[in-house]
Amino acid sequence: MANTTETAKVFNCPNYAGTLYSATPTQTPFLTLIGGIGGSKALKTTNFKFPTCSLYEHPDASQPAISEDASLTAPTPYTYVRTQEENITQIFHETISVSYDKMANGGRLSGINTAGTSNNVPSELDFQTARTLEKIARDIEYTFLNGIYQDSSASNTARKTRGMLAAAGTQLDAKTAALSKQMIDDIMREAWSANAQFNDFYLFMNGTQKQRLSAIYSSITGFALPATRTESGVNITTIETDFGVVKIVLDRFMPDSAILGADLSVIAPVEQETPSKGNFFREALSKKGAAEEYQIFGEIGLDHGPSFMHFAITNLETASTDSDDSGEGTDDETGLE
């Protein structure tokens, strides 16, 4: 099974019978949770640069010491100066091309060809369009988590949106140490001290760290085992912390060595529409031969909100461990930034 960058033709894109399945998972948990493409949470922009927040801050709280005499003179003014954080939209662009001959040979089947079976793709163009949209969604999911910001001041420089791992204001470098409850406790406290609010907070992680997290919390003294003797297993999906409830999400697009803590209450996709066309639209390309050719075009970026609302643990150990490993670590194993 090898995809091709050529036009879909009779011999490079054969037809088969049988139920269709994707050999590549198409779930995009982060994108889905923030509303998806064109969802109700999506923001609109007519400028590829957009603000993610405008910030002001108070001085440290203190007890005033103002005498009656001093109160007769107005104090020196204190002015709150605002700053702005920003991100950028980027282009997602794909082409679909199906030859006329390919479209005309929908009844030609390859592989097992039993009497009564039929082509599992009645419309090659519709199939290729749907798969292309899945590819774009997967690329957006990866970008929104892992994207590295790149500005553009010329038409030959690609814009790149900043993803959540880069946007997280509190960073903990695990220095290849195994995930531990101490790490989670430490970064939660550090994020809270940096003014994170934990309104709608999620931890996103890949398979290795998800298994380790379940092992850590299920090994804590007092963890309740199932009452039945016919069921077993642990799947930690929520953690009650001193700073609020944290929900756990398994995401294939997270690096296996990292965990993202994100407050979804301040996150939204930002879409930049093409006038009279919308966003992520399909349109026909100029005819140059005996094929139907279309392009799908869209521009989208990530509004990650204030950076202090999120955290990331990076450079975690990825080697498998015994299921009874409690993951308890010490403070000197990691480095908070």
mmCIF file of C-alpha atoms in Angstrom:
data_model
loop_
_atom_site.group_PDB
_atom_site.id
_atom_site.type_symbol
_atom_site.label_atom_id
_atom_site.label_comp_id
_atom_site.label_asym_id
_atom_site.label_seq_id
_atom_site.Cartn_x
_atom_site.Cartn_y
_atom_site.Cartn_z
ATOM 1 C CA MET A 1 0.000 0.000 0.000
ATOM 2 C CA ALA A 2 1.941 2.973 -1.344
ATOM 3 C CA ASN A 3 0.328 6.335 -2.000
ATOM 4 C CA THR A 4 1.411 8.387 -4.978
ATOM 5 C CA THR A 5 1.874 12.044 -5.884
ATOM 6 C CA GLU A 6 0.555 11.350 -9.407
ATOM 7 C CA THR A 7 -2.954 11.760 -10.786
ATOM 8 C CA ALA A 8 -5.232 8.870 -9.751
ATOM 9 C CA LYS A 9 -5.228 6.520 -12.779
ATOM 10 C CA VAL A 10 -6.505 3.035 -13.609
ATOM 11 C CA PHE A 11 -3.292 1.176 -12.765
ATOM 12 C CA ASN A 12 -1.790 3.262 -9.948
ATOM 13 C CA CYS A 13 -5.061 3.473 -7.982
ATOM 14 C CA PRO A 14 -6.870 0.109 -8.384
ATOM 15 C CA ASN A 15 -10.446 -0.546 -7.268
ATOM 16 C CA TYR A 16 -11.265 -3.214 -4.683
ATOM 17 C CA ALA A 17 -14.266 -4.798 -3.045
ATOM 18 C CA GLY A 18 -14.576 -5.081 0.732
ATOM 19 C CA THR A 19 -15.245 -2.810 3.671
ATOM 20 C CA LEU A 20 -13.018 0.263 3.764
ATOM 21 C CA TYR A 21 -10.839 0.952 6.801
ATOM 22 C CA SER A 22 -8.153 3.547 7.383
ATOM 23 C CA ALA A 23 -4.791 1.991 8.250
ATOM 24 C CA THR A 24 -3.850 5.376 9.713
ATOM 25 C CA PRO A 25 -5.892 6.644 12.692
ATOM 26 C CA THR A 26 -7.794 9.820 11.863
ATOM 27 C CA GLN A 27 -8.796 10.966 15.370
ATOM 28 C CA THR A 28 -7.703 14.518 16.206
ATOM 29 C CA PRO A 29 -8.527 14.903 19.932
ATOM 30 C CA PHE A 30 -7.069 18.371 20.499
ATOM 31 C CA LEU A 31 -8.647 19.878 17.389
ATOM 32 C CA THR A 32 -11.981 18.260 18.259
ATOM 33 C CA LEU A 33 -11.937 19.554 21.841
ATOM 34 C CA ILE A 34 -11.305 23.148 20.732
ATOM 35 C CA GLY A 35 -14.201 23.037 18.278
ATOM 36 C CA GLY A 36 -12.720 21.699 15.038
ATOM 37 C CA ILE A 37 -12.560 23.449 11.678
ATOM 38 C CA GLY A 38 -15.478 25.823 11.193
ATOM 39 C CA GLY A 39 -16.852 25.063 14.661
ATOM 40 C CA SER A 40 -18.706 27.453 16.938
ATOM 41 C CA LYS A 41 -15.487 28.312 18.846
ATOM 42 C CA ALA A 42 -13.541 29.210 15.700
ATOM 43 C CA LEU A 43 -12.466 32.856 15.542
ATOM 44 C CA LYS A 44 -12.175 34.810 12.299
ATOM 45 C CA THR A 45 -9.382 37.114 11.160
ATOM 46 C CA THR A 46 -8.643 39.244 8.100
ATOM 47 C CA ASN A 47 -4.970 39.611 9.066
ATOM 48 C CA PHE A 48 -2.591 36.673 9.153
ATOM 49 C CA LYS A 49 -1.240 38.012 12.460
ATOM 50 C CA PHE A 50 -3.690 38.006 15.327
ATOM 51 C CA PRO A 51 -3.498 38.687 19.082
ATOM 52 C CA THR A 52 -3.690 35.753 21.465
ATOM 53 C CA CYS A 53 -4.065 38.080 24.462
ATOM 54 C CA SER A 54 -3.400 41.574 25.752
ATOM 55 C CA LEU A 55 -1.899 41.541 29.224
ATOM 56 C CA TYR A 56 -1.469 43.852 32.182
ATOM 57 C CA GLU A 57 -0.163 42.993 35.628
ATOM 58 C CA HIS A 58 -0.361 44.251 39.188
ATOM 59 C CA PRO A 59 2.644 44.833 41.447
ATOM 60 C CA ASP A 60 3.111 42.436 44.337
ATOM 61 C CA ALA A 61 0.446 42.928 46.988
ATOM 62 C CA SER A 62 1.601 44.846 50.080
ATOM 63 C CA GLN A 63 0.167 46.645 53.097
ATOM 64 C CA PRO A 64 0.052 50.426 52.524
ATOM 65 C CA ALA A 65 1.579 52.678 55.204
ATOM 66 C CA ILE A 66 0.011 56.094 54.597
ATOM 67 C CA SER A 67 -0.214 58.643 57.406
ATOM 68 C CA GLU A 68 -2.914 61.285 57.642
ATOM 69 C CA ASP A 69 -0.383 63.963 56.759
ATOM 70 C CA ALA A 70 0.796 61.974 53.747
ATOM 71 C CA SER A 71 -2.789 61.528 52.603
ATOM 72 C CA LEU A 72 -3.105 65.302 52.141
ATOM 73 C CA THR A 73 -0.861 65.004 49.076
ATOM 74 C CA ALA A 74 -1.889 62.833 46.145
ATOM 75 C CA PRO A 75 0.538 59.929 45.611
ATOM 76 C CA THR A 76 2.696 59.361 42.553
ATOM 77 C CA PRO A 77 0.568 57.903 39.768
ATOM 78 C CA TYR A 78 0.862 54.228 38.953
ATOM 79 C CA THR A 79 0.087 53.411 35.341
ATOM 80 C CA TYR A 80 -0.810 49.944 34.065
ATOM 81 C CA VAL A 81 0.963 49.296 30.771
ATOM 82 C CA ARG A 82 -0.438 46.634 28.482
ATOM 83 C CA THR A 83 1.481 44.195 26.312
ATOM 84 C CA GLN A 84 0.282 41.908 23.545
ATOM 85 C CA GLU A 85 1.050 38.312 22.590
ATOM 86 C CA GLU A 86 0.395 37.104 19.050
ATOM 87 C CA ASN A 87 0.279 34.123 16.740
ATOM 88 C CA ILE A 88 -0.109 33.650 13.005
ATOM 89 C CA THR A 89 -2.233 31.742 10.515
ATOM 90 C CA GLN A 90 -0.644 29.454 7.971
ATOM 91 C CA ILE A 91 -1.658 27.944 4.659
ATOM 92 C CA PHE A 92 -2.826 24.358 4.164
ATOM 93 C CA HIS A 93 -3.046 23.502 0.458
ATOM 94 C CA GLU A 94 -3.675 20.192 -1.324
ATOM 95 C CA THR A 95 -4.456 19.052 -4.883
ATOM 96 C CA ILE A 96 -6.803 16.248 -6.009
ATOM 97 C CA SER A 97 -6.455 14.812 -9.510
ATOM 98 C CA VAL A 98 -8.437 11.908 -11.042
ATOM 99 C CA SER A 99 -8.144 10.935 -14.704
ATOM 100 C CA TYR A 100 -11.224 10.541 -16.889
ATOM 101 C CA ASP A 101 -10.116 6.984 -17.687
ATOM 102 C CA LYS A 102 -9.965 6.156 -13.980
ATOM 103 C CA MET A 103 -13.484 7.547 -13.507
ATOM 104 C CA ALA A 104 -14.772 5.566 -16.485
ATOM 105 C CA ASN A 105 -13.399 2.265 -15.145
ATOM 106 C CA GLY A 106 -15.266 2.158 -11.831
ATOM 107 C CA GLY A 107 -16.379 -1.407 -12.532
ATOM 108 C CA ARG A 108 -12.850 -2.776 -12.984
ATOM 109 C CA LEU A 109 -11.850 -4.593 -9.764
ATOM 110 C CA SER A 110 -8.433 -5.785 -8.610
ATOM 111 C CA GLY A 111 -7.623 -8.336 -5.923
ATOM 112 C CA ILE A 112 -10.305 -10.874 -4.955
ATOM 113 C CA ASN A 113 -13.107 -10.451 -7.466
ATOM 114 C CA THR A 114 -16.034 -12.604 -6.378
ATOM 115 C CA ALA A 115 -19.319 -12.599 -8.278
ATOM 116 C CA GLY A 116 -21.725 -10.022 -6.897
ATOM 117 C CA THR A 117 -19.079 -7.782 -5.336
ATOM 118 C CA SER A 118 -18.724 -4.135 -6.270
ATOM 119 C CA ASN A 119 -16.240 -1.288 -6.088
ATOM 120 C CA ASN A 120 -16.098 -0.002 -2.490
ATOM 121 C CA VAL A 121 -15.488 3.534 -3.816
ATOM 122 C CA PRO A 122 -18.433 4.535 -6.048
ATOM 123 C CA SER A 123 -16.894 7.996 -6.641
ATOM 124 C CA GLU A 124 -13.107 8.252 -6.797
ATOM 125 C CA LEU A 125 -13.273 12.047 -6.648
ATOM 126 C CA ASP A 126 -15.399 12.017 -3.492
ATOM 127 C CA PHE A 127 -13.123 9.413 -1.898
ATOM 128 C CA GLN A 128 -9.960 11.394 -2.652
ATOM 129 C CA THR A 129 -11.589 14.606 -1.367
ATOM 130 C CA ALA A 130 -12.618 12.998 1.932
ATOM 131 C CA ARG A 131 -9.168 11.499 2.476
ATOM 132 C CA THR A 132 -7.502 14.833 1.673
ATOM 133 C CA LEU A 133 -9.640 16.587 4.290
ATOM 134 C CA GLU A 134 -8.595 13.906 6.802
ATOM 135 C CA LYS A 135 -4.939 14.581 5.926
ATOM 136 C CA ILE A 136 -5.434 18.305 6.489
ATOM 137 C CA ALA A 137 -7.095 17.680 9.863
ATOM 138 C CA ARG A 138 -4.190 15.431 10.910
ATOM 139 C CA ASP A 139 -1.675 18.073 9.818
ATOM 140 C CA ILE A 140 -3.563 20.747 11.774
ATOM 141 C CA GLU A 141 -3.647 18.538 14.892
ATOM 142 C CA TYR A 142 0.112 17.974 14.650
ATOM 143 C CA THR A 143 0.744 21.678 14.026
ATOM 144 C CA PHE A 144 -1.471 22.914 16.866
ATOM 145 C CA LEU A 145 0.476 20.696 19.283
ATOM 146 C CA ASN A 146 4.016 20.794 17.853
ATOM 147 C CA GLY A 147 4.156 23.868 15.639
ATOM 148 C CA ILE A 148 7.155 26.226 15.772
ATOM 149 C CA TYR A 149 6.346 29.901 15.122
ATOM 150 C CA GLN A 150 7.683 31.464 11.952
ATOM 151 C CA ASP A 151 6.768 34.963 10.823
ATOM 152 C CA SER A 152 6.817 36.036 7.188
ATOM 153 C CA SER A 153 7.804 39.365 5.668
ATOM 154 C CA ALA A 154 7.896 38.166 2.066
ATOM 155 C CA SER A 155 5.681 36.018 -0.169
ATOM 156 C CA ASN A 156 8.378 33.357 -0.542
ATOM 157 C CA THR A 157 8.583 32.683 3.223
ATOM 158 C CA ALA A 158 6.085 30.265 4.755
ATOM 159 C CA ARG A 159 4.139 31.355 7.813
ATOM 160 C CA LYS A 160 3.999 28.823 10.655
ATOM 161 C CA THR A 161 1.652 28.976 13.625
ATOM 162 C CA ARG A 162 2.905 28.438 17.171
ATOM 163 C CA GLY A 163 1.740 25.162 18.715
ATOM 164 C CA MET A 164 0.843 24.457 22.328
ATOM 165 C CA LEU A 165 4.126 22.877 23.420
ATOM 166 C CA ALA A 166 6.027 25.997 22.348
ATOM 167 C CA ALA A 167 3.340 28.327 23.748
ATOM 168 C CA ALA A 168 3.268 26.790 27.243
ATOM 169 C CA GLY A 169 4.540 29.376 29.716
ATOM 170 C CA THR A 170 5.739 26.936 32.389
ATOM 171 C CA GLN A 171 8.245 24.383 31.092
ATOM 172 C CA LEU A 172 9.782 21.434 32.892
ATOM 173 C CA ASP A 173 12.734 19.624 31.339
ATOM 174 C CA ALA A 174 12.630 16.063 32.660
ATOM 175 C CA LYS A 175 16.217 15.451 31.511
ATOM 176 C CA THR A 176 15.246 11.931 30.348
ATOM 177 C CA ALA A 177 13.915 11.006 33.803
ATOM 178 C CA ALA A 178 10.769 8.886 34.067
ATOM 179 C CA LEU A 179 7.473 10.652 34.688
ATOM 180 C CA SER A 180 6.674 10.815 38.395
ATOM 181 C CA LYS A 181 3.923 12.157 40.616
ATOM 182 C CA GLN A 182 6.488 14.599 41.995
ATOM 183 C CA MET A 183 6.959 16.060 38.510
ATOM 184 C CA ILE A 184 3.240 16.526 38.056
ATOM 185 C CA ASP A 185 2.862 18.059 41.522
ATOM 186 C CA ASP A 186 5.817 20.388 40.927
ATOM 187 C CA ILE A 187 4.699 21.705 37.556
ATOM 188 C CA MET A 188 1.098 22.117 38.694
ATOM 189 C CA ARG A 189 2.320 24.236 41.605
ATOM 190 C CA GLU A 190 4.697 26.215 39.387
ATOM 191 C CA ALA A 191 1.962 26.872 36.832
ATOM 192 C CA TRP A 192 -0.415 28.000 39.592
ATOM 193 C CA SER A 193 2.303 30.319 40.952
ATOM 194 C CA ALA A 194 2.640 31.729 37.411
ATOM 195 C CA ASN A 195 -1.126 32.518 37.533
ATOM 196 C CA ALA A 196 -2.563 29.539 35.659
ATOM 197 C CA GLN A 197 -6.265 29.247 36.517
ATOM 198 C CA PHE A 198 -7.100 25.608 35.640
ATOM 199 C CA ASN A 199 -10.604 26.462 34.420
ATOM 200 C CA ASP A 200 -10.974 23.637 31.867
ATOM 201 C CA PHE A 201 -7.681 21.839 32.168
ATOM 202 C CA TYR A 202 -6.447 18.819 30.220
ATOM 203 C CA LEU A 203 -3.266 16.772 30.068
ATOM 204 C CA PHE A 204 -2.429 15.548 26.541
ATOM 205 C CA MET A 205 0.024 12.672 26.118
ATOM 206 C CA ASN A 206 1.005 9.755 23.904
ATOM 207 C CA GLY A 207 0.793 6.065 24.824
ATOM 208 C CA THR A 208 3.983 5.657 26.861
ATOM 209 C CA GLN A 209 3.273 8.533 29.229
ATOM 210 C CA LYS A 210 -0.409 7.555 29.505
ATOM 211 C CA GLN A 211 0.547 4.074 30.713
ATOM 212 C CA ARG A 212 3.083 5.520 33.135
ATOM 213 C CA LEU A 213 0.561 8.004 34.506
ATOM 214 C CA SER A 214 -2.000 5.265 35.111
ATOM 215 C CA ALA A 215 0.666 3.170 36.847
ATOM 216 C CA ILE A 216 1.684 6.123 39.053
ATOM 217 C CA TYR A 217 -1.793 6.950 40.320
ATOM 218 C CA SER A 218 -3.090 3.388 40.607
ATOM 219 C CA SER A 219 -0.116 2.489 42.842
ATOM 220 C CA ILE A 220 -0.910 5.187 45.399
ATOM 221 C CA THR A 221 -1.855 3.736 48.773
ATOM 222 C CA GLY A 222 -5.622 3.663 49.133
ATOM 223 C CA PHE A 223 -6.376 3.405 45.419
ATOM 224 C CA ALA A 224 -9.641 1.441 45.204
ATOM 225 C CA LEU A 225 -9.511 -1.803 43.226
ATOM 226 C CA PRO A 226 -12.648 -2.919 41.351
ATOM 227 C CA ALA A 227 -15.123 -4.718 43.610
ATOM 228 C CA THR A 228 -15.671 -7.478 41.083
ATOM 229 C CA ARG A 229 -13.273 -10.390 40.727
ATOM 230 C CA THR A 230 -14.013 -10.717 36.997
ATOM 231 C CA GLU A 231 -12.694 -7.323 35.894
ATOM 232 C CA SER A 232 -9.273 -5.756 36.139
ATOM 233 C CA GLY A 233 -7.194 -2.943 34.711
ATOM 234 C CA VAL A 234 -6.688 0.781 35.233
ATOM 235 C CA ASN A 235 -7.392 3.762 32.998
ATOM 236 C CA ILE A 236 -6.857 7.058 34.785
ATOM 237 C CA THR A 237 -8.959 9.662 32.946
ATOM 238 C CA THR A 238 -9.293 12.377 35.617
ATOM 239 C CA ILE A 239 -7.020 13.579 38.411
ATOM 240 C CA GLU A 240 -8.266 15.591 41.368
ATOM 241 C CA THR A 241 -5.494 18.041 42.277
ATOM 242 C CA ASP A 242 -5.021 20.853 44.779
ATOM 243 C CA PHE A 243 -5.549 23.300 41.930
ATOM 244 C CA GLY A 244 -8.570 21.770 40.228
ATOM 245 C CA VAL A 245 -9.765 18.790 38.237
ATOM 246 C CA VAL A 246 -7.475 17.704 35.391
ATOM 247 C CA LYS A 247 -8.775 15.547 32.528
ATOM 248 C CA ILE A 248 -6.484 13.141 30.658
ATOM 249 C CA VAL A 249 -6.447 12.816 26.855
ATOM 250 C CA LEU A 250 -4.567 10.201 24.833
ATOM 251 C CA ASP A 251 -3.297 11.852 21.639
ATOM 252 C CA ARG A 252 -1.192 10.128 18.974
ATOM 253 C CA PHE A 253 0.181 13.463 17.748
ATOM 254 C CA MET A 254 1.899 14.295 21.037
ATOM 255 C CA PRO A 255 5.626 13.466 21.197
ATOM 256 C CA ASP A 256 6.115 10.309 23.227
ATOM 257 C CA SER A 257 8.547 12.186 25.476
ATOM 258 C CA ALA A 258 6.236 15.075 26.407
ATOM 259 C CA ILE A 259 3.081 15.977 28.307
ATOM 260 C CA LEU A 260 1.063 19.099 27.592
ATOM 261 C CA GLY A 261 -1.088 20.795 30.225
ATOM 262 C CA ALA A 262 -3.589 23.074 28.473
ATOM 263 C CA ASP A 263 -6.494 25.214 29.675
ATOM 264 C CA LEU A 264 -9.009 24.858 26.856
ATOM 265 C CA SER A 265 -11.109 27.755 28.151
ATOM 266 C CA VAL A 266 -8.714 30.205 26.436
ATOM 267 C CA ILE A 267 -7.923 28.219 23.264
ATOM 268 C CA ALA A 268 -9.613 28.485 19.863
ATOM 269 C CA PRO A 269 -8.779 27.945 16.206
ATOM 270 C CA VAL A 270 -8.471 31.141 14.160
ATOM 271 C CA GLU A 271 -9.639 30.914 10.545
ATOM 272 C CA GLN A 272 -8.768 33.313 7.737
ATOM 273 C CA GLU A 273 -11.393 33.087 5.023
ATOM 274 C CA THR A 274 -10.953 33.838 1.341
ATOM 275 C CA PRO A 275 -13.631 36.380 0.346
ATOM 276 C CA SER A 276 -16.664 34.781 -1.357
ATOM 277 C CA LYS A 277 -15.128 31.325 -0.937
ATOM 278 C CA GLY A 278 -14.870 30.642 2.807
ATOM 279 C CA ASN A 279 -12.166 28.458 4.318
ATOM 280 C CA PHE A 280 -10.987 24.975 3.356
ATOM 281 C CA PHE A 281 -12.963 25.061 0.142
ATOM 282 C CA ARG A 282 -12.638 22.810 -2.898
ATOM 283 C CA GLU A 283 -12.481 24.430 -6.305
ATOM 284 C CA ALA A 284 -11.703 23.232 -9.825
ATOM 285 C CA LEU A 285 -8.295 23.946 -11.303
ATOM 286 C CA SER A 286 -7.790 25.049 -14.896
ATOM 287 C CA LYS A 287 -8.258 22.179 -17.330
ATOM 288 C CA LYS A 288 -4.992 20.949 -18.834
ATOM 289 C CA GLY A 289 -5.934 17.440 -19.937
ATOM 290 C CA ALA A 290 -8.260 14.478 -19.457
ATOM 291 C CA ALA A 291 -8.545 14.647 -15.669
ATOM 292 C CA GLU A 292 -10.655 16.298 -13.014
ATOM 293 C CA GLU A 293 -8.364 18.443 -10.870
ATOM 294 C CA TYR A 294 -9.291 20.361 -7.753
ATOM 295 C CA GLN A 295 -7.473 22.193 -5.000
ATOM 296 C CA ILE A 296 -8.409 22.469 -1.338
ATOM 297 C CA PHE A 297 -7.172 25.651 0.277
ATOM 298 C CA GLY A 298 -7.424 27.017 3.786
ATOM 299 C CA GLU A 299 -5.672 29.239 6.308
ATOM 300 C CA ILE A 300 -5.823 28.590 10.032
ATOM 301 C CA GLY A 301 -3.842 29.371 13.175
ATOM 302 C CA LEU A 302 -4.035 28.727 16.904
ATOM 303 C CA ASP A 303 -5.192 31.238 19.503
ATOM 304 C CA HIS A 304 -3.549 29.683 22.545
ATOM 305 C CA GLY A 305 -4.480 32.494 24.929
ATOM 306 C CA PRO A 306 -2.079 33.669 27.646
ATOM 307 C CA SER A 307 1.015 31.474 27.818
ATOM 308 C CA PHE A 308 0.899 31.348 31.620
ATOM 309 C CA MET A 309 -2.316 29.306 31.441
ATOM 310 C CA HIS A 310 -0.477 26.240 30.105
ATOM 311 C CA PHE A 311 2.528 24.042 30.912
ATOM 312 C CA ALA A 312 4.665 21.369 29.278
ATOM 313 C CA ILE A 313 6.879 18.551 30.528
ATOM 314 C CA THR A 314 9.497 17.612 27.910
ATOM 315 C CA ASN A 315 12.379 15.143 27.490
ATOM 316 C CA LEU A 316 10.682 12.403 29.484
ATOM 317 C CA GLU A 317 12.008 8.864 29.442
ATOM 318 C CA THR A 318 10.205 6.793 26.819
ATOM 319 C CA ALA A 319 11.473 3.301 27.668
ATOM 320 C CA SER A 320 8.787 0.900 28.877
ATOM 321 C CA THR A 321 8.641 0.228 32.610
ATOM 322 C CA ASP A 322 7.134 -2.372 34.906
ATOM 323 C CA SER A 323 3.453 -1.735 35.630
ATOM 324 C CA ASP A 324 4.087 -1.568 39.385
ATOM 325 C CA ASP A 325 6.570 1.319 39.034
ATOM 326 C CA SER A 326 5.246 4.101 41.246
ATOM 327 C CA GLY A 327 7.174 6.697 39.307
ATOM 328 C CA GLU A 328 8.114 8.570 42.458
ATOM 329 C CA GLY A 329 10.961 10.945 41.680
ATOM 330 C CA THR A 330 12.985 13.575 43.446
ATOM 331 C CA ASP A 331 13.148 17.288 42.824
ATOM 332 C CA ASP A 332 16.735 17.218 41.583
ATOM 333 C CA GLU A 333 15.838 14.923 38.668
ATOM 334 C CA THR A 334 14.152 17.716 36.728
ATOM 335 C CA GLY A 335 14.548 21.357 35.920
ATOM 336 C CA LEU A 336 11.643 23.796 35.978
ATOM 337 C CA GLU A 337 12.028 26.869 33.818
#
